[in-house]
Amino acid sequence: MTGVNYFLKRRRRYGILFLASLVSAAAGLFLVLTVRQILLYRLISHFLLNTGMILFCFGWHGRREFLENWAVTYFVIVLLGGILEWIQESGLIPPDFFLQTALVSLTGYGILLYLMQRKEMGNHICQVRIEKGTRVLCVKGYRDSGNRLRDPCTGRGVSILSRTKAELFFDPERDGIRYVPYRSLGETDGLLLVADVDALVLTDGKKERRYGKTAIGIADEGLLEGKEYDLILHTSML
């Protein structure tokens, strides 16, 4: 339940999670000792006991949130159970209950942390279409609240495009590429190549936002290569 609380950022107090888990564990033990029919035991355990535990921990805030809590809870249960089974069958770890529990917890939370970081990264990435004349370039854009660079000549916010993509899209002789001064960590008097485009179209799910005349900066070589995105959006586009 702590893993679900952490992964979904429900911000529930750990005392409530511990109490709900304790009550559910006691009820589960009671079911094991009293219910002899395996099918009945599974029905009560999965549909009543576990559902009650989830409601106890996170409350009811609508069907969608409850189903999300329920799905992630079972994902964590399967994850931790699978790790425990692998540790026990591999024979690499001594059959010590506390050691195995610690390893399962550390491994499970490590996986949850990784998945959460991937989820947060995904929430900041959207599809972007850059238009200039008849040319169109589709890239992945990263919403960055730290990019506040503006072109001092036009006042437009500057989004940063990877050099590899920029070389494929821009024509140095026709596109009026210019230098714009900027400051960044460890760089007080840098110069950035900048060109204007006709439009920048952001697509996030079914939503589409269109920005007119926009300035695009060309990143230094290697800055964005290897990243999951090719464009750092200006903070005004968040």
XYZ file of C-alpha atoms in Angstrom:
238
model
C 0.000 0.000 0.000
C 2.965 2.270 0.605
C 4.107 1.524 -2.933
C 0.696 2.457 -4.367
C 0.602 5.619 -2.263
C 4.074 6.570 -3.484
C 3.517 5.689 -7.146
C 0.138 7.426 -7.492
C 1.052 10.328 -5.152
C -2.112 9.932 -3.064
C -0.462 11.597 -0.049
C -2.195 9.349 2.488
C -0.746 9.120 5.986
C 1.355 6.031 6.580
C -0.446 5.350 9.863
C -3.698 4.778 7.928
C -1.917 2.527 5.415
C -0.336 0.480 8.203
C -3.619 0.112 10.094
C -5.511 -0.911 6.940
C -2.819 -3.455 6.067
C -2.803 -4.841 9.615
C -6.593 -5.267 9.692
C -6.577 -6.835 6.210
C -3.787 -9.245 7.153
C -5.699 -10.325 10.279
C -8.890 -10.785 8.252
C -6.971 -12.739 5.622
C -5.562 -15.049 8.297
C -9.090 -15.570 9.657
C -10.305 -16.533 6.155
C -7.465 -19.038 5.733
C -8.383 -20.731 9.017
C -12.161 -20.795 8.554
C -13.051 -20.963 4.848
C -12.416 -24.439 3.431
C -13.679 -23.948 -0.104
C -10.866 -22.500 -2.169
C -13.179 -20.773 -4.685
C -15.176 -19.078 -1.930
C -11.946 -18.046 -0.214
C -10.643 -16.413 -3.392
C -13.910 -14.600 -4.076
C -14.064 -13.163 -0.552
C -10.341 -12.340 -0.517
C -10.162 -10.574 -3.878
C -13.565 -8.927 -4.142
C -14.322 -8.083 -0.520
C -11.148 -8.091 1.557
C -8.777 -6.432 -0.898
C -11.427 -4.001 -2.130
C -12.170 -3.012 1.467
C -8.455 -2.537 2.147
C -8.106 -0.206 -0.852
C -11.146 1.834 0.242
C -9.825 1.934 3.811
C -6.451 3.227 2.598
C -7.473 5.730 -0.069
C -11.182 6.372 0.381
C -13.711 6.913 -2.412
C -13.004 9.779 -4.802
C -14.859 8.576 -7.844
C -14.912 5.380 -9.871
C -11.951 6.266 -12.062
C -9.590 6.944 -9.157
C -10.785 3.824 -7.311
C -10.130 1.615 -10.354
C -6.688 3.162 -10.710
C -5.963 2.419 -7.030
C -7.258 -1.134 -7.448
C -5.249 -1.838 -10.622
C -1.970 -0.476 -9.243
C -2.483 -2.350 -5.952
C -2.739 -5.652 -7.806
C 0.225 -4.727 -9.978
C 2.339 -4.172 -6.859
C 1.062 -7.434 -5.309
C 2.019 -9.395 -8.440
C 5.345 -7.560 -8.667
C 6.371 -8.248 -5.062
C 5.071 -11.816 -5.196
C 7.005 -12.512 -8.374
C 10.224 -11.097 -6.918
C 9.789 -13.167 -3.739
C 9.158 -16.350 -5.723
C 12.230 -15.732 -7.875
C 14.418 -15.144 -4.787
C 13.143 -18.333 -3.132
C 13.526 -20.518 -6.222
C 16.926 -19.140 -7.258
C 18.559 -20.275 -4.018
C 20.964 -17.328 -4.200
C 19.670 -15.814 -0.966
C 19.621 -17.717 2.358
C 16.073 -18.686 3.465
C 15.942 -15.878 6.011
C 12.515 -14.217 6.271
C 13.732 -10.730 7.179
C 16.530 -10.727 4.586
C 14.194 -11.878 1.825
C 11.544 -9.332 2.855
C 14.123 -6.530 2.780
C 15.380 -7.570 -0.665
C 11.849 -7.857 -2.040
C 10.961 -4.402 -0.691
C 14.106 -2.736 -2.027
C 13.776 -4.345 -5.458
C 10.057 -3.629 -5.681
C 10.388 0.005 -4.691
C 13.326 0.412 -7.048
C 11.116 -0.752 -9.923
C 8.274 1.519 -8.780
C 10.643 4.486 -8.588
C 11.858 3.810 -12.124
C 8.289 3.501 -13.430
C 7.277 6.705 -11.641
C 10.168 8.610 -13.207
C 9.171 7.263 -16.612
C 5.583 8.315 -15.960
C 6.635 11.843 -14.971
C 8.875 12.101 -18.026
C 5.986 10.986 -20.223
C 3.739 13.673 -18.728
C 6.222 16.355 -19.857
C 6.602 15.096 -23.440
C 4.193 15.918 -26.267
C 4.137 15.733 -30.052
C 5.166 18.945 -31.826
C 4.803 19.947 -35.464
C 7.051 22.737 -36.762
C 5.853 24.547 -39.883
C 7.743 26.923 -42.161
C 6.433 27.546 -45.652
C 5.773 24.135 -47.188
C 8.189 22.402 -44.820
C 6.936 20.396 -41.850
C 8.971 18.733 -39.112
C 7.403 16.451 -36.478
C 9.358 15.953 -33.246
C 8.844 15.194 -29.573
C 8.864 18.291 -27.375
C 9.728 18.562 -23.684
C 7.864 21.070 -21.539
C 10.598 22.806 -19.556
C 9.694 25.450 -16.979
C 13.368 26.413 -16.849
C 13.604 27.596 -20.457
C 12.844 31.332 -20.264
C 15.066 32.450 -23.139
C 13.629 35.255 -25.290
C 14.818 36.850 -28.478
C 15.743 40.433 -27.445
C 14.905 41.714 -30.965
C 11.370 40.303 -31.241
C 10.512 39.451 -27.614
C 9.432 35.954 -28.663
C 10.142 32.956 -26.465
C 12.806 30.660 -27.906
C 12.330 26.888 -28.007
C 15.507 24.801 -28.467
C 15.740 22.237 -31.279
C 18.428 19.553 -31.526
C 21.156 20.334 -34.022
C 20.554 17.088 -35.942
C 16.889 17.933 -36.586
C 17.683 21.590 -37.266
C 20.188 20.667 -39.974
C 17.494 18.590 -41.686
C 14.875 21.344 -41.497
C 16.482 24.776 -41.802
C 18.156 26.324 -44.824
C 20.970 28.637 -43.618
C 20.770 30.773 -46.769
C 16.988 31.368 -46.751
C 15.804 31.186 -43.169
C 17.489 34.279 -41.726
C 19.394 32.444 -39.002
C 20.823 34.872 -36.443
C 22.641 34.862 -33.107
C 20.867 35.479 -29.807
C 22.793 35.947 -26.530
C 21.840 33.706 -23.627
C 22.854 32.773 -20.105
C 22.856 29.314 -18.572
C 24.544 27.423 -15.780
C 28.269 27.829 -16.311
C 27.756 29.973 -19.417
C 27.416 33.749 -18.981
C 27.913 35.044 -22.518
C 26.824 32.309 -24.906
C 25.435 32.840 -28.401
C 22.623 30.684 -29.797
C 21.672 30.276 -33.453
C 17.982 31.201 -33.835
C 15.525 31.134 -36.732
C 11.814 31.990 -36.971
C 9.149 29.500 -38.050
C 5.572 30.118 -39.184
C 3.916 27.979 -36.523
C 4.461 25.504 -33.716
C 1.621 22.999 -33.142
C 1.498 21.045 -29.875
C -0.530 17.827 -29.741
C -1.288 16.249 -26.375
C -3.753 13.382 -26.695
C -6.689 14.809 -28.626
C -5.892 18.411 -27.699
C -4.032 20.612 -30.168
C -2.608 24.064 -29.541
C -1.204 26.256 -32.272
C 1.325 29.042 -31.762
C 2.010 31.520 -34.576
C 5.375 33.080 -35.374
C 7.835 31.360 -33.049
C 11.582 31.510 -32.538
C 13.524 28.235 -32.652
C 17.048 28.012 -31.257
C 19.520 25.448 -32.545
C 21.157 23.491 -29.731
C 24.888 22.931 -29.540
C 26.056 19.656 -31.020
C 25.444 16.719 -28.681
C 23.199 18.627 -26.252
C 19.939 16.863 -27.159
C 21.251 13.867 -29.067
C 20.325 10.618 -27.314
C 17.420 12.222 -25.435
C 13.800 11.064 -25.641
C 12.871 14.425 -27.126
C 14.271 16.742 -29.802
C 12.790 20.073 -28.734
C 12.802 21.973 -25.427
C 9.696 24.137 -25.380
C 9.665 27.657 -24.004
C 8.033 28.072 -20.596
C 5.231 30.187 -22.132
C 3.978 27.015 -23.857
C 3.497 24.964 -20.696
